[in-house]
Amino acid sequence: MDKGMKILIVDDFSTMRRIIKNLLRELGFNNTMEADDGSTALPMLKNGGFDFLVTDWNMPNMEGIALLKAVRADPMLKSLPVLMVTAEAKRDQIVEAAQAGVNGYIVKPFTAETLKEKIDKIFERLEAQ
Amino acid sequence: MENDEERRTSQLDQARRLVKHLEAGESQAADEIIRQLRHAFDRELFDELGKLTRDLHEALNSFRGDSRLVELTRDEIPDAKERLNYVVSMTEQATHRTLNALDEGMPLIESLHERSLELTERWTRFRNRELSVDEFRVFAQELDQFFIESGQETDRVKGLMSEIMMAQDFQDLTGQIIRRVIRLVQEVEENLVGLIRLSSSRMEPKPAMEAVVEDDTKGHGPIVPNTQDTVADVVSGQDDVDALLSSLGF
């Protein structure tokens, strides 16, 4: 796993973006950027250069699930690893995210260990492919 | 216009006859004309009263038929109270979590600070060749001890600072819950405005009150205990999520 990879953090709450950014920095990932909604994140992703997407679900304009689907539908972005970090806890939603091609799903509130574990798992799988 | 003209001619004619009858002292005939004059106004009054009754009936019917208002008062307002109570307890927990970490961290930092000041002082004396051999031996032992302890204690303080950071996640979680309550308040307000419009004297067409139909997979924020949220099929935590995903081949 490349610690220099470029990560986009998408959450409408700036406090949560800061928490995730701090946790990622503790894990050694310093190359992070932030977006406050799916609709601002998508153009950033399309401009390229991102290696990993961490997104919330419940956001005002474009929700995380719509962002995930848009990423998977885009030929340039379709293989981008996506981790959802969200308070959405309905089974139907988790199934929908899985079917839409999410790489990992963390339910809030979460711990630093959970974030580390899921990121490790995502990249272990990708490297095994 | 023609009707008005006719009515006026006929009223004028009746008035002239009324004066004639009164002057002639024919009271019965005069009463009859007065009754005829009044008749037209009575009919208008009854028509207006009938229309008002119909409007009132319609307004009551549409109020009764508006089940969204019933739903709001029966389910969603009590739910909103529960949600706000949950916000209070979540913010309380986050504050305690933060203060607990500070309560543990502050004495650690204070003691580290004092020991380092004291050791610095003795280090200066050593540099100035003011320490005896015995004093230096004790000093070296204490330095060894300090190096070990400061490594452990700063590590603990780092953990406590992470704890303080993670406690701030309440802002996102409670924010989502509060926004949901704000949407509800807005909906109640729109419904009340609709009601006022219905009951106002000028009957306007009923505004379209679109119920906020919750899409099953639309984001709605954290699950709040003792509300309609718990009726839905929800996971209880990360272990539950992991089990569900692994059953899907993850």
mmCIF file of C-alpha atoms in Angstrom:
data_model
loop_
_atom_site.group_PDB
_atom_site.id
_atom_site.type_symbol
_atom_site.label_atom_id
_atom_site.label_comp_id
_atom_site.label_asym_id
_atom_site.label_seq_id
_atom_site.Cartn_x
_atom_site.Cartn_y
_atom_site.Cartn_z
ATOM 1 C CA MET A 1 0.000 0.000 0.000
ATOM 2 C CA ASP A 2 1.398 3.359 -1.068
ATOM 3 C CA LYS A 3 1.271 5.797 1.869
ATOM 4 C CA GLY A 4 1.601 8.677 -0.561
ATOM 5 C CA MET A 5 -1.657 7.830 -2.328
ATOM 6 C CA LYS A 6 -4.098 10.654 -2.912
ATOM 7 C CA ILE A 7 -7.272 10.281 -0.876
ATOM 8 C CA LEU A 8 -10.535 12.224 -1.194
ATOM 9 C CA ILE A 9 -12.622 12.565 1.985
ATOM 10 C CA VAL A 10 -16.292 13.408 1.341
ATOM 11 C CA ASP A 11 -18.593 14.409 4.203
ATOM 12 C CA ASP A 12 -20.968 17.352 4.617
ATOM 13 C CA PHE A 13 -19.798 17.855 8.221
ATOM 14 C CA SER A 14 -16.407 19.578 8.340
ATOM 15 C CA THR A 15 -15.831 18.162 11.842
ATOM 16 C CA MET A 16 -16.059 14.600 10.548
ATOM 17 C CA ARG A 17 -13.793 15.422 7.596
ATOM 18 C CA ARG A 18 -11.190 16.703 10.068
ATOM 19 C CA ILE A 19 -11.483 13.589 12.226
ATOM 20 C CA ILE A 20 -11.011 11.287 9.224
ATOM 21 C CA LYS A 21 -8.155 13.426 7.904
ATOM 22 C CA ASN A 22 -6.427 13.251 11.319
ATOM 23 C CA LEU A 23 -6.912 9.503 11.573
ATOM 24 C CA LEU A 24 -5.527 9.006 8.070
ATOM 25 C CA ARG A 25 -2.535 11.165 8.966
ATOM 26 C CA GLU A 26 -1.897 9.008 12.046
ATOM 27 C CA LEU A 27 -1.934 6.007 9.734
ATOM 28 C CA GLY A 28 0.690 7.707 7.583
ATOM 29 C CA PHE A 29 -1.524 9.025 4.772
ATOM 30 C CA ASN A 30 -0.766 12.716 4.330
ATOM 31 C CA ASN A 31 -2.008 13.312 0.785
ATOM 32 C CA THR A 32 -5.688 13.993 1.449
ATOM 33 C CA MET A 33 -8.243 16.378 0.029
ATOM 34 C CA GLU A 34 -11.784 17.158 1.130
ATOM 35 C CA ALA A 35 -15.201 17.674 -0.474
ATOM 36 C CA ASP A 36 -18.464 18.508 1.306
ATOM 37 C CA ASP A 37 -20.875 16.718 -1.003
ATOM 38 C CA GLY A 38 -21.086 14.153 -3.808
ATOM 39 C CA SER A 39 -21.716 16.872 -6.349
ATOM 40 C CA THR A 40 -18.485 18.686 -5.482
ATOM 41 C CA ALA A 41 -16.548 15.435 -5.119
ATOM 42 C CA LEU A 42 -17.391 14.006 -8.559
ATOM 43 C CA PRO A 43 -15.738 16.779 -10.629
ATOM 44 C CA MET A 44 -12.663 16.562 -8.367
ATOM 45 C CA LEU A 45 -12.476 12.818 -8.937
ATOM 46 C CA LYS A 46 -12.947 13.269 -12.688
ATOM 47 C CA ASN A 47 -10.056 15.713 -12.775
ATOM 48 C CA GLY A 48 -8.045 12.710 -11.794
ATOM 49 C CA GLY A 49 -5.204 11.677 -9.582
ATOM 50 C CA PHE A 50 -7.182 10.131 -6.719
ATOM 51 C CA ASP A 51 -6.313 6.636 -5.539
ATOM 52 C CA PHE A 52 -8.903 6.191 -2.806
ATOM 53 C CA LEU A 53 -12.315 7.621 -1.906
ATOM 54 C CA VAL A 54 -13.725 7.794 1.630
ATOM 55 C CA THR A 55 -17.340 8.986 1.592
ATOM 56 C CA ASP A 56 -20.324 9.586 3.837
ATOM 57 C CA TRP A 57 -23.816 8.563 2.678
ATOM 58 C CA ASN A 58 -26.266 11.191 3.998
ATOM 59 C CA MET A 59 -25.397 14.471 2.259
ATOM 60 C CA PRO A 60 -27.652 17.299 1.033
ATOM 61 C CA ASN A 61 -27.293 17.354 -2.748
ATOM 62 C CA MET A 62 -25.661 14.219 -4.042
ATOM 63 C CA GLU A 63 -25.639 11.376 -1.552
ATOM 64 C CA GLY A 64 -22.714 9.016 -1.099
ATOM 65 C CA ILE A 65 -24.568 6.117 -2.696
ATOM 66 C CA ALA A 66 -25.195 8.202 -5.832
ATOM 67 C CA LEU A 67 -21.529 9.220 -5.847
ATOM 68 C CA LEU A 68 -20.503 5.551 -5.588
ATOM 69 C CA LYS A 69 -22.779 4.640 -8.507
ATOM 70 C CA ALA A 70 -21.471 7.555 -10.587
ATOM 71 C CA VAL A 71 -17.891 6.464 -9.883
ATOM 72 C CA ARG A 72 -18.623 2.870 -10.900
ATOM 73 C CA ALA A 73 -20.381 4.094 -14.081
ATOM 74 C CA ASP A 74 -17.424 6.244 -15.132
ATOM 75 C CA PRO A 75 -14.904 4.360 -17.305
ATOM 76 C CA MET A 76 -12.013 6.379 -15.864
ATOM 77 C CA LEU A 77 -13.042 5.941 -12.228
ATOM 78 C CA LYS A 78 -14.762 2.583 -12.129
ATOM 79 C CA SER A 79 -11.935 0.740 -10.367
ATOM 80 C CA LEU A 80 -11.339 3.441 -7.714
ATOM 81 C CA PRO A 81 -11.493 1.854 -4.234
ATOM 82 C CA VAL A 82 -14.368 3.317 -2.203
ATOM 83 C CA LEU A 83 -14.839 3.142 1.567
ATOM 84 C CA MET A 84 -18.143 4.308 3.022
ATOM 85 C CA VAL A 85 -18.070 5.833 6.511
ATOM 86 C CA THR A 86 -21.659 6.548 7.456
ATOM 87 C CA ALA A 87 -24.321 6.493 10.173
ATOM 88 C CA GLU A 88 -26.724 4.723 7.790
ATOM 89 C CA ALA A 89 -27.406 1.398 9.454
ATOM 90 C CA LYS A 90 -30.295 -0.225 7.588
ATOM 91 C CA ARG A 91 -29.485 -3.667 6.226
ATOM 92 C CA ASP A 92 -31.073 -2.742 2.885
ATOM 93 C CA GLN A 93 -28.678 0.168 2.574
ATOM 94 C CA ILE A 94 -25.593 -1.915 3.293
ATOM 95 C CA VAL A 95 -26.763 -4.470 0.728
ATOM 96 C CA GLU A 96 -27.360 -1.686 -1.799
ATOM 97 C CA ALA A 97 -23.875 -0.267 -1.221
ATOM 98 C CA ALA A 98 -22.372 -3.743 -1.608
ATOM 99 C CA GLN A 99 -24.282 -4.279 -4.846
ATOM 100 C CA ALA A 100 -23.190 -0.874 -6.101
ATOM 101 C CA GLY A 101 -19.599 -2.014 -5.640
ATOM 102 C CA VAL A 102 -18.405 -0.481 -2.369
ATOM 103 C CA ASN A 103 -15.047 -1.832 -1.141
ATOM 104 C CA GLY A 104 -15.670 -1.319 2.562
ATOM 105 C CA TYR A 105 -18.448 -0.079 4.875
ATOM 106 C CA ILE A 106 -17.888 1.495 8.280
ATOM 107 C CA VAL A 107 -20.838 2.485 10.441
ATOM 108 C CA LYS A 108 -20.534 5.580 12.636
ATOM 109 C CA PRO A 109 -19.590 5.962 15.428
ATOM 110 C CA PHE A 110 -16.385 4.121 14.588
ATOM 111 C CA THR A 111 -12.907 3.723 16.060
ATOM 112 C CA ALA A 112 -9.437 4.450 14.723
ATOM 113 C CA GLU A 113 -8.749 0.695 14.776
ATOM 114 C CA THR A 114 -11.791 -0.034 12.593
ATOM 115 C CA LEU A 115 -10.666 2.523 10.017
ATOM 116 C CA LYS A 116 -7.156 1.045 9.921
ATOM 117 C CA GLU A 117 -8.476 -2.504 9.694
ATOM 118 C CA LYS A 118 -10.848 -1.726 6.791
ATOM 119 C CA ILE A 119 -8.261 0.228 4.811
ATOM 120 C CA ASP A 120 -5.719 -2.574 5.267
ATOM 121 C CA LYS A 121 -8.292 -5.116 4.157
ATOM 122 C CA ILE A 122 -9.303 -3.134 1.045
ATOM 123 C CA PHE A 123 -5.724 -2.776 -0.169
ATOM 124 C CA GLU A 124 -4.764 -6.346 0.744
ATOM 125 C CA ARG A 125 -7.578 -7.561 -1.494
ATOM 126 C CA LEU A 126 -6.676 -5.193 -4.313
ATOM 127 C CA GLU A 127 -3.042 -6.248 -4.184
ATOM 128 C CA ALA A 128 -4.023 -9.932 -4.170
ATOM 129 C CA GLN A 129 -5.970 -9.479 -7.410
ATOM 130 C CA MET B 1 -77.640 46.564 -16.004
ATOM 131 C CA GLU B 2 -81.068 46.085 -17.528
ATOM 132 C CA ASN B 3 -82.039 44.014 -14.520
ATOM 133 C CA ASP B 4 -80.867 46.733 -12.152
ATOM 134 C CA GLU B 5 -82.865 49.286 -14.143
ATOM 135 C CA GLU B 6 -85.964 47.078 -13.989
ATOM 136 C CA ARG B 7 -85.489 46.500 -10.292
ATOM 137 C CA ARG B 8 -85.185 50.191 -9.622
ATOM 138 C CA THR B 9 -88.305 51.006 -11.646
ATOM 139 C CA SER B 10 -90.235 48.328 -9.804
ATOM 140 C CA GLN B 11 -88.914 49.479 -6.380
ATOM 141 C CA LEU B 12 -89.798 53.089 -7.231
ATOM 142 C CA ASP B 13 -93.244 51.997 -8.305
ATOM 143 C CA GLN B 14 -93.691 50.034 -5.034
ATOM 144 C CA ALA B 15 -92.492 53.017 -3.007
ATOM 145 C CA ARG B 16 -94.951 55.343 -4.681
ATOM 146 C CA ARG B 17 -97.762 52.890 -4.009
ATOM 147 C CA LEU B 18 -96.575 52.562 -0.386
ATOM 148 C CA VAL B 19 -96.775 56.335 0.145
ATOM 149 C CA LYS B 20 -100.217 56.405 -1.477
ATOM 150 C CA HIS B 21 -101.503 53.571 0.775
ATOM 151 C CA LEU B 22 -100.030 55.213 3.877
ATOM 152 C CA GLU B 23 -101.597 58.592 3.050
ATOM 153 C CA ALA B 24 -104.906 56.870 2.440
ATOM 154 C CA GLY B 25 -104.540 55.105 5.823
ATOM 155 C CA GLU B 26 -104.652 51.636 4.170
ATOM 156 C CA SER B 27 -102.272 49.975 6.624
ATOM 157 C CA GLN B 28 -102.854 46.368 5.473
ATOM 158 C CA ALA B 29 -101.970 47.179 1.859
ATOM 159 C CA ALA B 30 -98.921 49.185 3.067
ATOM 160 C CA ASP B 31 -97.654 46.203 5.160
ATOM 161 C CA GLU B 32 -97.986 43.955 2.122
ATOM 162 C CA ILE B 33 -95.745 46.234 0.044
ATOM 163 C CA ILE B 34 -93.134 46.431 2.825
ATOM 164 C CA ARG B 35 -93.072 42.603 2.960
ATOM 165 C CA GLN B 36 -92.559 42.450 -0.818
ATOM 166 C CA LEU B 37 -89.673 44.957 -0.630
ATOM 167 C CA ARG B 38 -87.926 42.959 2.077
ATOM 168 C CA HIS B 39 -88.327 39.611 0.391
ATOM 169 C CA ALA B 40 -85.516 40.131 -2.165
ATOM 170 C CA PHE B 41 -82.971 40.873 0.617
ATOM 171 C CA ASP B 42 -83.977 37.866 2.681
ATOM 172 C CA ARG B 43 -83.279 35.546 -0.268
ATOM 173 C CA GLU B 44 -79.785 37.008 -0.729
ATOM 174 C CA LEU B 45 -79.011 36.446 2.968
ATOM 175 C CA PHE B 46 -80.140 32.828 2.823
ATOM 176 C CA ASP B 47 -78.064 32.215 -0.312
ATOM 177 C CA GLU B 48 -74.948 33.640 1.368
ATOM 178 C CA LEU B 49 -75.563 31.597 4.522
ATOM 179 C CA GLY B 50 -75.948 28.450 2.415
ATOM 180 C CA LYS B 51 -72.664 29.083 0.649
ATOM 181 C CA LEU B 52 -70.835 29.631 3.950
ATOM 182 C CA THR B 53 -72.246 26.389 5.337
ATOM 183 C CA ARG B 54 -71.048 24.479 2.276
ATOM 184 C CA ASP B 55 -67.549 26.020 2.532
ATOM 185 C CA LEU B 56 -67.302 25.171 6.210
ATOM 186 C CA HIS B 57 -68.392 21.616 5.495
ATOM 187 C CA GLU B 58 -65.758 21.260 2.776
ATOM 188 C CA ALA B 59 -63.023 22.719 4.960
ATOM 189 C CA LEU B 60 -63.864 20.318 7.794
ATOM 190 C CA ASN B 61 -63.886 17.405 5.386
ATOM 191 C CA SER B 62 -60.496 18.194 3.892
ATOM 192 C CA PHE B 63 -59.039 18.726 7.387
ATOM 193 C CA ARG B 64 -60.287 15.297 8.399
ATOM 194 C CA GLY B 65 -58.997 13.775 5.163
ATOM 195 C CA ASP B 66 -55.496 15.183 5.553
ATOM 196 C CA SER B 67 -53.931 12.163 7.196
ATOM 197 C CA ARG B 68 -50.417 13.651 7.017
ATOM 198 C CA LEU B 69 -51.293 16.043 9.856
ATOM 199 C CA VAL B 70 -52.636 13.154 11.881
ATOM 200 C CA GLU B 71 -49.456 11.205 11.204
ATOM 201 C CA LEU B 72 -47.313 14.172 12.179
ATOM 202 C CA THR B 73 -49.032 14.672 15.516
ATOM 203 C CA ARG B 74 -49.391 10.984 16.327
ATOM 204 C CA ASP B 75 -45.947 9.659 15.344
ATOM 205 C CA GLU B 76 -43.467 12.225 14.254
ATOM 206 C CA ILE B 77 -43.759 14.898 16.931
ATOM 207 C CA PRO B 78 -43.220 12.377 19.774
ATOM 208 C CA ASP B 79 -40.385 10.892 17.691
ATOM 209 C CA ALA B 80 -38.830 14.336 17.271
ATOM 210 C CA LYS B 81 -38.883 14.832 21.060
ATOM 211 C CA GLU B 82 -37.133 11.484 21.479
ATOM 212 C CA ARG B 83 -34.571 12.470 18.810
ATOM 213 C CA LEU B 84 -33.782 15.748 20.567
ATOM 214 C CA ASN B 85 -33.473 13.962 23.915
ATOM 215 C CA TYR B 86 -31.024 11.597 22.252
ATOM 216 C CA VAL B 87 -29.031 14.599 20.990
ATOM 217 C CA VAL B 88 -28.849 15.924 24.568
ATOM 218 C CA SER B 89 -27.557 12.604 25.884
ATOM 219 C CA MET B 90 -25.087 12.194 22.993
ATOM 220 C CA THR B 91 -23.606 15.649 23.530
ATOM 221 C CA GLU B 92 -23.447 14.960 27.268
ATOM 222 C CA GLN B 93 -21.574 11.707 26.649
ATOM 223 C CA ALA B 94 -19.151 13.387 24.235
ATOM 224 C CA THR B 95 -18.421 16.125 26.748
ATOM 225 C CA HIS B 96 -17.794 13.609 29.544
ATOM 226 C CA ARG B 97 -15.569 11.578 27.226
ATOM 227 C CA THR B 98 -13.534 14.691 26.460
ATOM 228 C CA LEU B 99 -13.357 15.834 30.087
ATOM 229 C CA ASN B 100 -12.421 12.342 31.309
ATOM 230 C CA ALA B 101 -9.516 12.267 28.860
ATOM 231 C CA LEU B 102 -8.439 15.707 30.077
ATOM 232 C CA ASP B 103 -8.776 14.645 33.734
ATOM 233 C CA GLU B 104 -6.402 11.789 33.075
ATOM 234 C CA GLY B 105 -4.069 13.689 30.754
ATOM 235 C CA MET B 106 -3.556 16.900 32.732
ATOM 236 C CA PRO B 107 -1.841 15.286 35.809
ATOM 237 C CA LEU B 108 0.391 13.260 33.464
ATOM 238 C CA ILE B 109 1.491 16.395 31.634
ATOM 239 C CA GLU B 110 1.926 18.363 34.881
ATOM 240 C CA SER B 111 4.079 15.667 36.427
ATOM 241 C CA LEU B 112 6.182 15.309 33.260
ATOM 242 C CA HIS B 113 6.646 19.061 33.240
ATOM 243 C CA GLU B 114 7.747 19.205 36.903
ATOM 244 C CA ARG B 115 10.162 16.270 36.576
ATOM 245 C CA SER B 116 11.742 17.721 33.444
ATOM 246 C CA LEU B 117 12.214 21.106 35.156
ATOM 247 C CA GLU B 118 13.809 19.446 38.161
ATOM 248 C CA LEU B 119 16.113 17.265 36.007
ATOM 249 C CA THR B 120 17.092 20.279 33.899
ATOM 250 C CA GLU B 121 18.155 22.089 37.046
ATOM 251 C CA ARG B 122 20.335 19.193 38.151
ATOM 252 C CA TRP B 123 21.714 18.811 34.597
ATOM 253 C CA THR B 124 22.817 22.446 34.748
ATOM 254 C CA ARG B 125 24.524 21.835 38.063
ATOM 255 C CA PHE B 126 26.254 18.795 36.565
ATOM 256 C CA ARG B 127 27.447 20.873 33.574
ATOM 257 C CA ASN B 128 28.812 23.417 36.052
ATOM 258 C CA ARG B 129 30.625 20.582 37.847
ATOM 259 C CA GLU B 130 28.616 21.177 41.010
ATOM 260 C CA LEU B 131 27.485 17.552 41.492
ATOM 261 C CA SER B 132 29.372 15.100 43.690
ATOM 262 C CA VAL B 133 30.005 11.588 42.378
ATOM 263 C CA ASP B 134 27.268 10.193 44.628
ATOM 264 C CA GLU B 135 24.846 12.889 43.535
ATOM 265 C CA PHE B 136 25.658 12.146 39.908
ATOM 266 C CA ARG B 137 25.004 8.418 40.409
ATOM 267 C CA VAL B 138 21.518 9.162 41.752
ATOM 268 C CA PHE B 139 20.941 11.675 38.981
ATOM 269 C CA ALA B 140 21.895 9.145 36.271
ATOM 270 C CA GLN B 141 19.476 6.574 37.732
ATOM 271 C CA GLU B 142 16.676 9.121 37.831
ATOM 272 C CA LEU B 143 17.386 10.138 34.242
ATOM 273 C CA ASP B 144 17.152 6.496 33.144
ATOM 274 C CA GLN B 145 13.848 6.224 34.959
ATOM 275 C CA PHE B 146 12.606 9.479 33.434
ATOM 276 C CA PHE B 147 13.433 8.385 29.884
ATOM 277 C CA ILE B 148 11.415 5.189 30.310
ATOM 278 C CA GLU B 149 8.472 6.925 31.993
ATOM 279 C CA SER B 150 8.298 9.869 29.616
ATOM 280 C CA GLY B 151 8.158 7.472 26.652
ATOM 281 C CA GLN B 152 5.248 5.622 28.255
ATOM 282 C CA GLU B 153 3.437 8.704 29.508
ATOM 283 C CA THR B 154 3.629 10.716 26.287
ATOM 284 C CA ASP B 155 2.317 7.657 24.479
ATOM 285 C CA ARG B 156 -0.644 7.603 26.891
ATOM 286 C CA VAL B 157 -1.220 11.336 26.364
ATOM 287 C CA LYS B 158 -1.217 10.767 22.600
ATOM 288 C CA GLY B 159 -3.887 8.110 23.106
ATOM 289 C CA LEU B 160 -5.929 10.526 25.231
ATOM 290 C CA MET B 161 -5.680 13.212 22.557
ATOM 291 C CA SER B 162 -6.978 10.720 19.981
ATOM 292 C CA GLU B 163 -9.796 9.951 22.391
ATOM 293 C CA ILE B 164 -10.644 13.668 22.573
ATOM 294 C CA MET B 165 -10.607 13.875 18.778
ATOM 295 C CA MET B 166 -12.868 10.848 18.332
ATOM 296 C CA ALA B 167 -15.310 12.248 20.912
ATOM 297 C CA GLN B 168 -15.944 15.122 18.487
ATOM 298 C CA ASP B 169 -17.789 12.772 16.128
ATOM 299 C CA PHE B 170 -20.933 13.724 18.053
ATOM 300 C CA GLN B 171 -21.152 16.924 16.004
ATOM 301 C CA ASP B 172 -21.746 15.002 12.787
ATOM 302 C CA LEU B 173 -24.103 12.453 14.347
ATOM 303 C CA THR B 174 -26.226 14.928 16.330
ATOM 304 C CA GLY B 175 -26.122 17.369 13.410
ATOM 305 C CA GLN B 176 -27.749 14.789 11.160
ATOM 306 C CA ILE B 177 -30.448 14.148 13.765
ATOM 307 C CA ILE B 178 -31.131 17.866 14.315
ATOM 308 C CA ARG B 179 -31.381 18.504 10.573
ATOM 309 C CA ARG B 180 -34.002 15.782 10.378
ATOM 310 C CA VAL B 181 -36.025 17.467 13.148
ATOM 311 C CA ILE B 182 -35.696 20.816 11.334
ATOM 312 C CA ARG B 183 -37.187 19.220 8.204
ATOM 313 C CA LEU B 184 -40.081 17.948 10.324
ATOM 314 C CA VAL B 185 -40.693 21.377 11.886
ATOM 315 C CA GLN B 186 -40.755 22.838 8.390
ATOM 316 C CA GLU B 187 -43.303 20.265 7.265
ATOM 317 C CA VAL B 188 -45.524 20.937 10.285
ATOM 318 C CA GLU B 189 -45.304 24.650 9.518
ATOM 319 C CA GLU B 190 -46.358 24.122 5.898
ATOM 320 C CA ASN B 191 -49.273 21.977 6.997
ATOM 321 C CA LEU B 192 -50.403 24.582 9.526
ATOM 322 C CA VAL B 193 -50.231 27.305 6.881
ATOM 323 C CA GLY B 194 -52.354 25.051 4.681
ATOM 324 C CA LEU B 195 -54.878 24.697 7.494
ATOM 325 C CA ILE B 196 -55.082 28.446 8.018
ATOM 326 C CA ARG B 197 -55.620 28.913 4.313
ATOM 327 C CA LEU B 198 -58.418 26.332 4.399
ATOM 328 C CA SER B 199 -60.207 28.008 7.272
ATOM 329 C CA SER B 200 -59.808 31.551 5.949
ATOM 330 C CA SER B 201 -62.954 33.164 4.528
ATOM 331 C CA ARG B 202 -61.596 33.299 1.022
ATOM 332 C CA MET B 203 -61.658 29.736 -0.100
ATOM 333 C CA GLU B 204 -58.560 29.089 -2.087
ATOM 334 C CA PRO B 205 -57.770 25.749 -3.646
ATOM 335 C CA LYS B 206 -56.064 23.340 -1.274
ATOM 336 C CA PRO B 207 -52.285 23.611 -1.631
ATOM 337 C CA ALA B 208 -50.499 20.480 -2.671
ATOM 338 C CA MET B 209 -49.093 19.088 0.560
ATOM 339 C CA GLU B 210 -46.513 16.676 -0.566
ATOM 340 C CA ALA B 211 -45.776 14.119 2.073
ATOM 341 C CA VAL B 212 -42.098 13.457 2.556
ATOM 342 C CA VAL B 213 -42.064 9.871 1.462
ATOM 343 C CA GLU B 214 -38.879 8.320 2.738
ATOM 344 C CA ASP B 215 -37.088 6.306 0.166
ATOM 345 C CA ASP B 216 -35.873 3.126 1.796
ATOM 346 C CA THR B 217 -32.296 3.628 0.749
ATOM 347 C CA LYS B 218 -32.196 7.404 1.098
ATOM 348 C CA GLY B 219 -29.859 8.624 3.805
ATOM 349 C CA HIS B 220 -31.660 9.580 7.009
ATOM 350 C CA GLY B 221 -28.942 9.778 9.614
ATOM 351 C CA PRO B 222 -28.198 7.825 12.773
ATOM 352 C CA ILE B 223 -30.688 5.355 14.239
ATOM 353 C CA VAL B 224 -32.267 6.882 17.365
ATOM 354 C CA PRO B 225 -33.496 4.482 20.079
ATOM 355 C CA ASN B 226 -37.227 4.523 20.991
ATOM 356 C CA THR B 227 -38.293 6.028 17.661
ATOM 357 C CA GLN B 228 -39.701 4.706 14.389
ATOM 358 C CA ASP B 229 -36.072 4.139 13.341
ATOM 359 C CA THR B 230 -35.843 0.981 15.376
ATOM 360 C CA VAL B 231 -38.825 -0.531 13.546
ATOM 361 C CA ALA B 232 -36.615 -0.775 10.454
ATOM 362 C CA ASP B 233 -34.217 -3.653 9.932
ATOM 363 C CA VAL B 234 -30.993 -2.117 11.169
ATOM 364 C CA VAL B 235 -27.543 -3.333 12.143
ATOM 365 C CA SER B 236 -26.392 -2.910 15.743
ATOM 366 C CA GLY B 237 -22.767 -2.005 15.035
ATOM 367 C CA GLN B 238 -19.651 -2.666 12.979
ATOM 368 C CA ASP B 239 -19.612 -6.408 13.802
ATOM 369 C CA ASP B 240 -23.117 -6.695 12.396
ATOM 370 C CA VAL B 241 -22.071 -4.810 9.246
ATOM 371 C CA ASP B 242 -19.059 -7.097 8.798
ATOM 372 C CA ALA B 243 -21.209 -10.217 9.239
ATOM 373 C CA LEU B 244 -23.745 -8.965 6.685
ATOM 374 C CA LEU B 245 -21.030 -8.069 4.172
ATOM 375 C CA SER B 246 -19.272 -11.391 4.605
ATOM 376 C CA SER B 247 -22.572 -13.159 3.956
ATOM 377 C CA LEU B 248 -22.638 -11.224 0.671
ATOM 378 C CA GLY B 249 -19.211 -12.561 -0.230
ATOM 379 C CA PHE B 250 -17.085 -9.691 1.047
#
